[in-house]
Amino acid sequence: MRQRTAIVIGGGIGGLTAALALDRRGWSVTVLERTAGPAPASASGSRAQTALPARSGAGIGLAANAQRALDTLGLGDAVRAMAAWQGAGELRLPGGRRLARTDNAAAVRRFGGPVMVAHRAELLALLAGRLPDGALRTGAAAELVDPGEPGPGGRPARVRIAAAADRPTGTDGAIATGGTCATDGATATEEGAGVPAGADEELTADLVVGADGIHSTVRRAVFPGHPEPRYAGFTAWRFVVPAPDRPCTAHETWGPGGLWGTVPLPDGRIYAYATAAVPPGGRAADDERAELLRRFGTWHRPVPDLIAAADPATVLRNDVRTAAAPPPAFHRGRVALLGDAVHPMTPNLGQGGCQAIEDAVVLAQLAAPDADLATALAEFTRQRLPRTMDVVRRAERIGRLTTWRSRPACALRAVLMAATARLTPDLALRALDGIADWRPEGPTYAAGTRGTRTAAQPKEHE
């Protein structure tokens, strides 16, 4: 039986996890990432894969559900080793008053694992470093041409890569593809196969995974009439600063029309984030650090200290968008959609990346080498659509609470939060019930039960 081929469009966390999971299931995988960047060292010490700097300048929360999904790929311990185990977390008001407190011991009791935070760039590098050499192609702006048709005699999916002047070329001026995707549904493209310089390149595959983010062109191609993600009512800032002179506790502070979050990373650096209810599309006239100082500079310490320590060039600002409506399905033809490409959500539950990781692992588990692809993709939609859209709705409800502006409303919110926290100490964790306790099929291992072993599981086709 010939080896099945898959193209993953998008090299973010969901796309790289899907590529790695499919590779472990015996698929020949190529990841096409629009962004170009410098190559980090892989697990073997080579520099065959590529970092994705445009999307990597912040932290990412990994709840127990995502950790267990990564366990199935043999990456759980490696991720736990790079991530910070948050010992305690606090919910505060801008003046510093503490409304609630929780700790990860409670998360372990409730969900079977802690909430951990990693630097996004380090997680991307870990995932990319476990892919086969040449599997990740950067600077490759891909579009879906034909979703294909699964089943006996069905046509393969087709993907076009736009011509790029900086695409690597061979000695004869032809573009070196470096890919492993089939050009006829059966035969893998040869390294350096002749694609004339300046010409578009077309690949075919048995499966295409659309993991190209909230502005997904793959989603638009398979569901052209589906509404675009809508503005959630607030924008977000994120940055990472060096370790401060004085350690600080992880906290989230809720104020009128916005919030601030402070999260220590494993190496002592601080990941900070903030949101504010403002019209979409805005940008500071000077710089975003100055905007943060105007909005949050009078809040309790260490908030103003962290803003002052930030490099203005590293402060990211993005409008927050969420799914406007459930999609018809998570698949069409030979195409599967995952992550923000199909269920964008607000960050208020810390589940955007976690749900993308779940998507990727479930897709690969269903798409066994001998599985009927049409049946596998239909089951993928059946399992993932209702779960992820429930998380979307729950995150959006919390996001709306953070946009309250009036003094009476904010005072009432604080009273209710404080009272609920006294009656239910694990208030912050209750929001993750039915989410963080998810378990994938296959063996997993809880943090701390397997020492520090990080060796990957063997591939099924080896």
CSV table of C-alpha atoms in Angstrom, one decimal:
chain,number,residue,atom,x,y,z
A,1,MET,CA,0.0,0.0,0.0
A,2,ARG,CA,1.4,3.4,-1.0
A,3,GLN,CA,2.1,6.0,1.6
A,4,ARG,CA,-0.7,8.6,1.9
A,5,THR,CA,0.3,12.2,1.5
A,6,ALA,CA,-0.9,15.2,3.5
A,7,ILE,CA,-0.4,19.0,3.1
A,8,VAL,CA,-0.8,21.2,6.1
A,9,ILE,CA,-1.4,24.8,5.3
A,10,GLY,CA,-0.2,26.9,8.2
A,11,GLY,CA,2.7,26.3,10.5
A,12,GLY,CA,1.3,27.5,13.8
A,13,ILE,CA,0.8,25.3,16.9
A,14,GLY,CA,-2.2,23.5,15.5
A,15,GLY,CA,-0.7,23.0,12.1
A,16,LEU,CA,2.6,21.7,13.4
A,17,THR,CA,0.9,19.4,15.9
A,18,ALA,CA,-1.3,18.0,13.1
A,19,ALA,CA,1.7,17.4,10.9
A,20,LEU,CA,3.6,15.6,13.6
A,21,ALA,CA,0.6,13.5,14.6
A,22,LEU,CA,-0.1,12.5,11.0
A,23,ASP,CA,3.6,11.7,10.5
A,24,ARG,CA,3.4,9.4,13.4
A,25,ARG,CA,0.4,7.7,11.8
A,26,GLY,CA,2.3,6.9,8.7
A,27,TRP,CA,1.4,9.9,6.5
A,28,SER,CA,4.0,11.7,4.3
A,29,VAL,CA,3.5,15.3,5.4
A,30,THR,CA,4.5,18.7,4.1
A,31,VAL,CA,3.7,21.9,6.1
A,32,LEU,CA,3.4,25.1,4.0
A,33,GLU,CA,3.9,28.2,6.1
A,34,ARG,CA,3.5,31.7,4.6
A,35,THR,CA,6.0,33.3,7.0
A,36,ALA,CA,9.7,33.0,6.6
A,37,GLY,CA,12.2,33.0,9.5
A,38,PRO,CA,15.5,31.8,10.8
A,39,ALA,CA,15.9,28.0,11.5
A,40,PRO,CA,16.3,26.8,15.1
A,41,ALA,CA,18.2,23.7,16.0
A,42,SER,CA,16.1,20.6,15.9
A,43,ALA,CA,16.1,17.7,18.4
A,44,SER,CA,18.9,16.1,16.4
A,45,GLY,CA,21.0,19.3,16.4
A,46,SER,CA,20.3,20.1,12.7
A,47,ARG,CA,18.7,23.3,11.6
A,48,ALA,CA,16.3,21.8,9.1
A,49,GLN,CA,13.1,23.4,10.4
A,50,THR,CA,12.1,27.1,10.7
A,51,ALA,CA,10.9,29.3,13.5
A,52,LEU,CA,7.8,31.4,12.9
A,53,PRO,CA,8.6,34.8,14.5
A,54,ALA,CA,5.6,36.7,13.3
A,55,ARG,CA,3.3,34.7,15.6
A,56,SER,CA,5.7,33.6,18.4
A,57,GLY,CA,6.2,36.7,20.6
A,58,ALA,CA,4.0,35.7,23.5
A,59,GLY,CA,3.1,33.0,26.0
A,60,ILE,CA,0.6,30.2,25.6
A,61,GLY,CA,-1.4,28.5,28.3
A,62,LEU,CA,-1.5,24.7,28.2
A,63,ALA,CA,-4.2,23.1,30.4
A,64,ALA,CA,-4.4,19.4,31.2
A,65,ASN,CA,-6.4,18.6,28.1
A,66,ALA,CA,-3.7,19.9,25.8
A,67,GLN,CA,-0.9,18.2,27.8
A,68,ARG,CA,-2.7,14.9,27.5
A,69,ALA,CA,-3.1,15.4,23.8
A,70,LEU,CA,0.7,16.0,23.5
A,71,ASP,CA,1.3,12.9,25.6
A,72,THR,CA,0.0,10.8,22.8
A,73,LEU,CA,2.8,12.2,20.6
A,74,GLY,CA,5.5,11.6,23.2
A,75,LEU,CA,5.9,15.3,23.8
A,76,GLY,CA,4.2,15.7,27.1
A,77,ASP,CA,7.3,15.6,29.3
A,78,ALA,CA,9.2,17.9,27.0
A,79,VAL,CA,6.5,20.5,27.1
A,80,ARG,CA,6.2,20.2,30.9
A,81,ALA,CA,9.9,20.7,31.2
A,82,MET,CA,9.8,23.9,29.2
A,83,ALA,CA,6.6,25.3,30.8
A,84,ALA,CA,6.1,27.1,34.0
A,85,TRP,CA,3.9,25.3,36.6
A,86,GLN,CA,1.9,28.2,38.1
A,87,GLY,CA,2.0,27.6,41.8
A,88,ALA,CA,-0.8,30.2,42.6
A,89,GLY,CA,-2.9,32.7,40.8
A,90,GLU,CA,-4.9,35.6,42.0
A,91,LEU,CA,-7.9,37.7,40.7
A,92,ARG,CA,-7.5,41.3,41.7
A,93,LEU,CA,-8.9,44.8,41.2
A,94,PRO,CA,-6.8,47.7,39.8
A,95,GLY,CA,-6.1,49.1,43.3
A,96,GLY,CA,-4.6,45.7,44.3
A,97,ARG,CA,-7.5,44.2,46.3
A,98,ARG,CA,-7.6,40.4,45.9
A,99,LEU,CA,-10.9,38.9,45.0
A,100,ALA,CA,-10.0,35.3,44.6
A,101,ARG,CA,-7.1,32.9,44.7
A,102,THR,CA,-6.4,29.5,43.3
A,103,ASP,CA,-3.4,27.2,42.8
A,104,ASN,CA,-2.4,24.4,40.5
A,105,ALA,CA,-2.8,21.7,43.2
A,106,ALA,CA,-6.6,22.4,42.8
A,107,ALA,CA,-6.2,22.1,39.0
A,108,VAL,CA,-4.5,18.7,39.4
A,109,ARG,CA,-7.2,17.5,41.7
A,110,ARG,CA,-10.0,18.7,39.4
A,111,PHE,CA,-8.6,18.0,36.0
A,112,GLY,CA,-5.7,15.5,36.5
A,113,GLY,CA,-3.0,18.0,35.6
A,114,PRO,CA,-1.9,21.6,36.2
A,115,VAL,CA,-2.3,24.7,34.0
A,116,MET,CA,1.1,25.5,32.5
A,117,VAL,CA,2.4,28.4,30.5
A,118,ALA,CA,5.1,28.2,27.8
A,119,HIS,CA,6.7,30.7,25.5
A,120,ARG,CA,5.0,30.2,22.1
A,121,ALA,CA,8.2,30.4,20.2
A,122,GLU,CA,9.7,27.6,22.2
A,123,LEU,CA,6.7,25.3,21.7
A,124,LEU,CA,6.8,26.0,18.0
A,125,ALA,CA,10.5,25.1,17.9
A,126,LEU,CA,9.8,21.9,19.8
A,127,LEU,CA,7.1,20.8,17.4
A,128,ALA,CA,9.0,21.8,14.3
A,129,GLY,CA,12.1,20.0,15.5
A,130,ARG,CA,10.3,16.7,15.7
A,131,LEU,CA,9.2,16.8,12.1
A,132,PRO,CA,11.2,15.0,9.4
A,133,ASP,CA,13.8,17.0,7.6
A,134,GLY,CA,12.3,19.0,4.8
A,135,ALA,CA,8.7,18.6,6.0
A,136,LEU,CA,8.4,22.3,6.9
A,137,ARG,CA,8.5,24.8,4.0
A,138,THR,CA,8.4,28.5,4.9
A,139,GLY,CA,7.8,31.5,2.7
A,140,ALA,CA,5.2,29.3,0.9
A,141,ALA,CA,2.0,31.2,0.4
A,142,ALA,CA,-0.5,28.4,-0.4
A,143,GLU,CA,-4.1,28.4,-1.6
A,144,LEU,CA,-6.5,25.6,-2.0
A,145,VAL,CA,-7.4,25.1,-5.6
A,146,ASP,CA,-9.6,22.0,-5.3
A,147,PRO,CA,-10.8,20.2,-2.1
A,148,GLY,CA,-10.8,16.9,-4.0
A,149,GLU,CA,-13.1,14.0,-3.5
A,150,PRO,CA,-12.4,11.1,-1.2
A,151,GLY,CA,-13.3,7.5,-1.9
A,152,PRO,CA,-12.3,5.0,-4.6
A,153,GLY,CA,-11.4,6.8,-7.8
A,154,GLY,CA,-11.9,10.2,-6.1
A,155,ARG,CA,-9.7,13.0,-7.2
A,156,PRO,CA,-6.9,14.3,-5.0
A,157,ALA,CA,-6.9,17.7,-3.4
A,158,ARG,CA,-4.9,20.4,-5.2
A,159,VAL,CA,-2.9,23.2,-3.6
A,160,ARG,CA,-1.1,26.1,-5.4
A,161,ILE,CA,2.0,27.8,-4.0
A,162,ALA,CA,2.4,31.3,-5.2
A,163,ALA,CA,5.6,32.1,-7.0
A,164,ALA,CA,8.1,33.9,-4.8
A,165,ALA,CA,11.3,35.6,-5.9
A,166,ASP,CA,13.1,34.4,-2.8
A,167,ARG,CA,12.1,30.8,-3.0
A,168,PRO,CA,15.3,28.7,-3.0
A,169,THR,CA,16.5,27.7,-6.5
A,170,GLY,CA,18.6,24.9,-7.9
A,171,THR,CA,21.7,25.3,-10.1
A,172,ASP,CA,19.6,25.3,-13.2
A,173,GLY,CA,17.3,28.2,-12.0
A,174,ALA,CA,14.4,25.8,-11.1
A,175,ILE,CA,12.7,26.1,-7.8
A,176,ALA,CA,13.7,23.4,-5.3
A,177,THR,CA,10.4,22.2,-3.8
A,178,GLY,CA,11.8,20.2,-0.8
A,179,GLY,CA,8.4,18.7,-0.5
A,180,THR,CA,7.1,15.2,-0.1
A,181,CYS,CA,3.6,15.7,-1.5
A,182,ALA,CA,2.4,13.8,-4.5
A,183,THR,CA,2.1,15.5,-7.8
A,184,ASP,CA,-0.2,12.9,-9.2
A,185,GLY,CA,-1.7,11.5,-6.0
A,186,ALA,CA,0.9,8.7,-5.9
A,187,THR,CA,4.4,9.8,-6.6
A,188,ALA,CA,6.3,12.1,-4.2
A,189,THR,CA,7.8,15.3,-5.6
A,190,GLU,CA,11.6,15.0,-6.0
A,191,GLU,CA,13.8,17.4,-4.2
A,192,GLY,CA,14.8,20.1,-6.6
A,193,ALA,CA,12.2,19.0,-9.2
A,194,GLY,CA,12.0,21.5,-12.0
A,195,VAL,CA,9.6,24.3,-11.2
A,196,PRO,CA,10.5,27.3,-13.3
A,197,ALA,CA,11.7,30.3,-11.3
A,198,GLY,CA,8.8,32.8,-11.0
A,199,ALA,CA,6.1,30.2,-11.7
A,200,ASP,CA,3.4,29.0,-9.4
A,201,GLU,CA,3.8,25.5,-8.0
A,202,GLU,CA,1.0,23.0,-7.7
A,203,LEU,CA,0.9,20.0,-5.4
A,204,THR,CA,-1.7,17.3,-4.9
A,205,ALA,CA,-2.4,15.3,-1.8
A,206,ASP,CA,-4.7,12.7,-0.2
A,207,LEU,CA,-5.5,15.1,2.6
A,208,VAL,CA,-5.2,18.9,3.1
A,209,VAL,CA,-5.3,20.3,6.6
A,210,GLY,CA,-6.4,24.0,6.8
A,211,ALA,CA,-4.6,25.4,9.8
A,212,ASP,CA,-4.0,28.9,8.5
A,213,GLY,CA,-5.5,30.9,11.3
A,214,ILE,CA,-8.4,33.3,11.8
A,215,HIS,CA,-8.2,34.8,8.3
A,216,SER,CA,-8.1,31.3,6.8
A,217,THR,CA,-8.1,31.2,3.0
A,218,VAL,CA,-8.8,27.5,3.2
A,219,ARG,CA,-12.0,28.1,5.1
A,220,ARG,CA,-13.1,30.7,2.6
A,221,ALA,CA,-12.4,28.2,-0.3
A,222,VAL,CA,-14.4,25.3,1.2
A,223,PHE,CA,-17.2,27.4,2.7
A,224,PRO,CA,-17.3,30.6,0.7
A,225,GLY,CA,-20.7,31.8,2.1
A,226,HIS,CA,-19.8,31.3,5.7
A,227,PRO,CA,-19.6,34.5,7.8
A,228,GLU,CA,-16.2,35.7,8.7
A,229,PRO,CA,-15.2,35.9,12.4
A,230,ARG,CA,-16.6,38.9,14.1
A,231,TYR,CA,-15.0,41.4,16.4
A,232,ALA,CA,-15.5,40.3,20.0
A,233,GLY,CA,-15.7,43.9,21.4
A,234,PHE,CA,-12.1,44.2,22.7
A,235,THR,CA,-8.5,44.3,21.5
A,236,ALA,CA,-5.5,42.6,23.2
A,237,TRP,CA,-1.9,43.5,23.9
A,238,ARG,CA,0.8,40.9,24.6
A,239,PHE,CA,4.5,41.1,25.4
A,240,VAL,CA,7.3,39.3,27.3
A,241,VAL,CA,9.9,41.1,29.5
A,242,PRO,CA,13.1,40.0,31.3
A,243,ALA,CA,12.9,38.7,34.8
A,244,PRO,CA,12.1,41.5,37.2
A,245,ASP,CA,14.2,42.2,40.3
A,246,ARG,CA,11.3,41.1,42.5
A,247,PRO,CA,9.4,37.9,41.7
A,248,CYS,CA,5.6,38.3,41.3
A,249,THR,CA,2.6,36.0,41.6
A,250,ALA,CA,0.6,35.2,38.5
A,251,HIS,CA,-2.6,37.3,38.6
A,252,GLU,CA,-5.4,38.7,36.4
A,253,THR,CA,-6.8,42.1,37.3
A,254,TRP,CA,-10.2,43.2,36.1
A,255,GLY,CA,-11.0,46.9,35.8
A,256,PRO,CA,-13.5,49.1,33.9
A,257,GLY,CA,-13.6,47.9,30.3
A,258,GLY,CA,-10.5,45.8,30.4
A,259,LEU,CA,-8.1,43.5,32.2
A,260,TRP,CA,-4.4,42.9,32.8
A,261,GLY,CA,-2.7,39.5,33.2
A,262,THR,CA,0.8,38.7,34.6
A,263,VAL,CA,2.3,35.2,34.1
A,264,PRO,CA,5.8,34.2,35.1
A,265,LEU,CA,7.6,32.0,32.6
A,266,PRO,CA,10.0,29.1,33.5
A,267,ASP,CA,13.2,31.2,33.1
A,268,GLY,CA,11.9,34.1,35.2
A,269,ARG,CA,10.7,36.2,32.3
A,270,ILE,CA,7.2,37.6,32.6
A,271,TYR,CA,4.5,37.2,30.0
A,272,ALA,CA,2.0,40.0,30.2
A,273,TYR,CA,-1.3,40.6,28.4
A,274,ALA,CA,-4.1,43.1,28.5
A,275,THR,CA,-7.4,43.8,26.9
A,276,ALA,CA,-9.6,46.8,26.5
A,277,ALA,CA,-13.1,47.4,25.1
A,278,VAL,CA,-12.3,49.8,22.2
A,279,PRO,CA,-13.4,50.1,18.6
A,280,PRO,CA,-11.7,47.7,16.2
A,281,GLY,CA,-8.8,48.7,14.0
A,282,GLY,CA,-7.3,51.2,16.4
A,283,ARG,CA,-3.6,51.9,16.8
A,284,ALA,CA,-1.7,54.2,19.2
A,285,ALA,CA,-0.5,57.5,17.7
A,286,ASP,CA,2.9,57.0,19.3
A,287,ASP,CA,3.5,53.4,20.3
A,288,GLU,CA,1.6,50.6,22.0
A,289,ARG,CA,3.7,50.6,25.2
A,290,ALA,CA,2.7,54.3,25.6
A,291,GLU,CA,-1.0,53.2,25.1
A,292,LEU,CA,-0.6,50.6,27.8
A,293,LEU,CA,0.8,53.2,30.2
A,294,ARG,CA,-2.1,55.5,29.6
A,295,ARG,CA,-4.6,52.7,30.2
A,296,PHE,CA,-2.9,50.7,33.0
A,297,GLY,CA,-0.1,52.8,34.3
A,298,THR,CA,-2.0,53.6,37.6
A,299,TRP,CA,-2.9,50.0,38.4
A,300,HIS,CA,-1.3,48.1,41.2
A,301,ARG,CA,2.3,46.9,41.0
A,302,PRO,CA,3.9,45.2,39.2
A,303,VAL,CA,1.7,46.4,36.3
A,304,PRO,CA,3.4,49.8,35.6
A,305,ASP,CA,6.8,48.3,36.2
A,306,LEU,CA,6.2,45.6,33.6
A,307,ILE,CA,5.0,48.2,31.1
A,308,ALA,CA,8.0,50.3,31.7
A,309,ALA,CA,10.3,47.3,31.1
A,310,ALA,CA,8.8,46.4,27.8
A,311,ASP,CA,10.4,47.2,24.5
A,312,PRO,CA,7.8,49.1,22.4
A,313,ALA,CA,8.8,47.2,19.3
A,314,THR,CA,7.9,43.9,21.0
A,315,VAL,CA,4.4,44.8,22.2
A,316,LEU,CA,1.8,43.0,20.0
A,317,ARG,CA,-1.6,44.4,19.5
A,318,ASN,CA,-4.5,42.4,17.9
A,319,ASP,CA,-8.2,42.9,17.7
A,320,VAL,CA,-9.9,39.8,19.2
A,321,ARG,CA,-12.3,38.0,17.0
A,322,THR,CA,-14.6,35.0,17.5
A,323,ALA,CA,-16.6,32.7,15.4
A,324,ALA,CA,-19.8,34.4,14.1
A,325,ALA,CA,-21.6,31.1,13.6
A,326,PRO,CA,-20.9,27.4,13.7
A,327,PRO,CA,-19.5,26.2,10.3
A,328,PRO,CA,-21.5,23.6,8.3
A,329,ALA,CA,-18.7,21.1,9.0
A,330,PHE,CA,-15.1,20.9,9.8
A,331,HIS,CA,-14.4,19.2,6.5
A,332,ARG,CA,-15.2,19.2,2.9
A,333,GLY,CA,-13.9,16.8,0.3
A,334,ARG,CA,-10.3,15.9,1.3
A,335,VAL,CA,-9.9,19.0,3.4
A,336,ALA,CA,-10.1,19.2,7.2
A,337,LEU,CA,-10.1,22.5,9.1
A,338,LEU,CA,-8.7,23.0,12.6
A,339,GLY,CA,-7.9,25.7,15.2
A,340,ASP,CA,-8.6,29.3,14.5
A,341,ALA,CA,-9.3,28.5,10.9
A,342,VAL,CA,-12.6,27.0,11.9
A,343,HIS,CA,-13.4,27.9,15.6
A,344,PRO,CA,-11.7,31.2,16.5
A,345,MET,CA,-12.4,32.1,20.1
A,346,THR,CA,-11.6,34.8,22.7
A,347,PRO,CA,-8.6,34.1,24.9
A,348,ASN,CA,-10.6,34.2,28.2
A,349,LEU,CA,-10.4,30.5,28.8
A,350,GLY,CA,-6.9,30.1,27.5
A,351,GLN,CA,-8.2,27.4,25.2
A,352,GLY,CA,-7.4,28.6,21.7
A,353,GLY,CA,-4.2,26.7,21.3
A,354,CYS,CA,-5.4,23.8,23.5
A,355,GLN,CA,-8.4,23.2,21.2
A,356,ALA,CA,-6.2,23.3,18.1
A,357,ILE,CA,-3.9,20.7,19.7
A,358,GLU,CA,-6.9,18.5,20.5
A,359,ASP,CA,-8.2,18.9,16.9
A,360,ALA,CA,-4.8,17.8,15.5
A,361,VAL,CA,-4.5,14.7,17.6
A,362,VAL,CA,-8.1,13.6,17.1
A,363,LEU,CA,-7.8,14.1,13.3
A,364,ALA,CA,-4.7,11.9,13.2
A,365,GLN,CA,-6.2,9.3,15.4
A,366,LEU,CA,-9.2,9.0,13.1
A,367,ALA,CA,-7.2,9.2,9.9
A,368,ALA,CA,-5.4,5.8,10.3
A,369,PRO,CA,-3.3,4.7,7.2
A,370,ASP,CA,-6.0,2.1,6.3
A,371,ALA,CA,-9.1,4.2,7.3
A,372,ASP,CA,-11.7,5.3,4.8
A,373,LEU,CA,-11.0,9.1,4.6
A,374,ALA,CA,-14.5,10.2,4.0
A,375,THR,CA,-15.7,8.3,7.1
A,376,ALA,CA,-12.8,9.6,9.2
A,377,LEU,CA,-13.4,13.2,8.2
A,378,ALA,CA,-17.1,12.9,8.9
A,379,GLU,CA,-16.3,11.5,12.4
A,380,PHE,CA,-13.8,14.4,12.9
A,381,THR,CA,-16.6,16.9,12.4
A,382,ARG,CA,-19.0,14.9,14.6
A,383,GLN,CA,-16.5,14.9,17.5
A,384,ARG,CA,-15.0,18.3,17.2
A,385,LEU,CA,-17.7,20.7,16.0
A,386,PRO,CA,-20.0,20.6,19.0
A,387,ARG,CA,-17.2,20.5,21.6
A,388,THR,CA,-15.2,23.4,20.2
A,389,MET,CA,-18.3,25.6,19.5
A,390,ASP,CA,-19.3,25.1,23.2
A,391,VAL,CA,-15.8,26.4,24.2
A,392,VAL,CA,-16.2,29.3,21.8
A,393,ARG,CA,-19.5,30.3,23.5
A,394,ARG,CA,-18.2,29.9,27.0
A,395,ALA,CA,-15.1,31.9,26.3
A,396,GLU,CA,-17.2,34.7,24.7
A,397,ARG,CA,-19.5,34.9,27.7
A,398,ILE,CA,-16.5,35.6,30.0
A,399,GLY,CA,-15.1,38.0,27.5
A,400,ARG,CA,-18.2,40.1,27.6
A,401,LEU,CA,-17.9,40.4,31.4
A,402,THR,CA,-14.5,42.0,31.0
A,403,THR,CA,-15.9,44.8,28.8
A,404,TRP,CA,-18.2,46.2,31.5
A,405,ARG,CA,-17.4,49.9,32.0
A,406,SER,CA,-19.8,51.6,34.4
A,407,ARG,CA,-18.8,52.0,38.0
A,408,PRO,CA,-21.9,50.4,39.4
A,409,ALA,CA,-21.6,47.3,37.1
A,410,CYS,CA,-17.9,46.8,37.9
A,411,ALA,CA,-18.7,47.1,41.6
A,412,LEU,CA,-21.4,44.6,41.4
A,413,ARG,CA,-19.1,42.3,39.4
A,414,ALA,CA,-16.4,42.5,42.1
A,415,VAL,CA,-18.9,41.8,44.9
A,416,LEU,CA,-20.3,38.7,43.1
A,417,MET,CA,-16.8,37.4,42.3
A,418,ALA,CA,-15.6,37.8,45.8
A,419,ALA,CA,-18.7,36.2,47.3
A,420,THR,CA,-18.6,33.3,44.9
A,421,ALA,CA,-14.9,32.8,45.6
A,422,ARG,CA,-15.6,32.5,49.3
A,423,LEU,CA,-18.3,29.9,48.7
A,424,THR,CA,-16.5,28.1,45.9
A,425,PRO,CA,-12.7,28.5,46.3
A,426,ASP,CA,-12.0,27.0,42.9
A,427,LEU,CA,-14.1,29.6,41.1
A,428,ALA,CA,-11.6,30.3,38.3
A,429,LEU,CA,-11.2,26.5,37.6
A,430,ARG,CA,-15.0,25.9,37.4
A,431,ALA,CA,-15.0,27.7,34.0
A,432,LEU,CA,-12.9,24.8,32.6
A,433,ASP,CA,-15.2,22.0,33.8
A,434,GLY,CA,-15.9,19.7,30.8
A,435,ILE,CA,-12.9,21.3,28.9
A,436,ALA,CA,-9.7,20.7,30.8
A,437,ASP,CA,-10.7,17.2,31.9
A,438,TRP,CA,-10.9,16.0,28.3
A,439,ARG,CA,-8.9,12.9,27.4
A,440,PRO,CA,-7.8,11.6,24.0
A,441,GLU,CA,-7.9,8.0,22.9
A,442,GLY,CA,-4.6,6.3,23.6
A,443,PRO,CA,-2.2,6.3,26.5
A,444,THR,CA,-1.4,9.5,28.3
A,445,TYR,CA,0.6,10.2,31.4
A,446,ALA,CA,0.0,12.8,34.1
A,447,ALA,CA,2.7,15.3,34.9
A,448,GLY,CA,5.3,13.8,37.2
A,449,THR,CA,4.4,10.2,36.7
A,450,ARG,CA,7.1,9.4,34.1
A,451,GLY,CA,10.1,11.4,35.3
A,452,THR,CA,11.5,13.5,32.6
A,453,ARG,CA,11.6,11.1,29.7
A,454,THR,CA,11.0,13.0,26.4
A,455,ALA,CA,11.7,10.4,23.8
A,456,ALA,CA,9.1,10.4,21.1
A,457,GLN,CA,7.0,7.3,20.5
A,458,PRO,CA,8.0,5.3,17.4
A,459,LYS,CA,6.3,6.0,14.1
A,460,GLU,CA,3.8,3.4,12.9
A,461,HIS,CA,5.5,3.2,9.5
A,462,GLU,CA,9.0,2.6,10.7
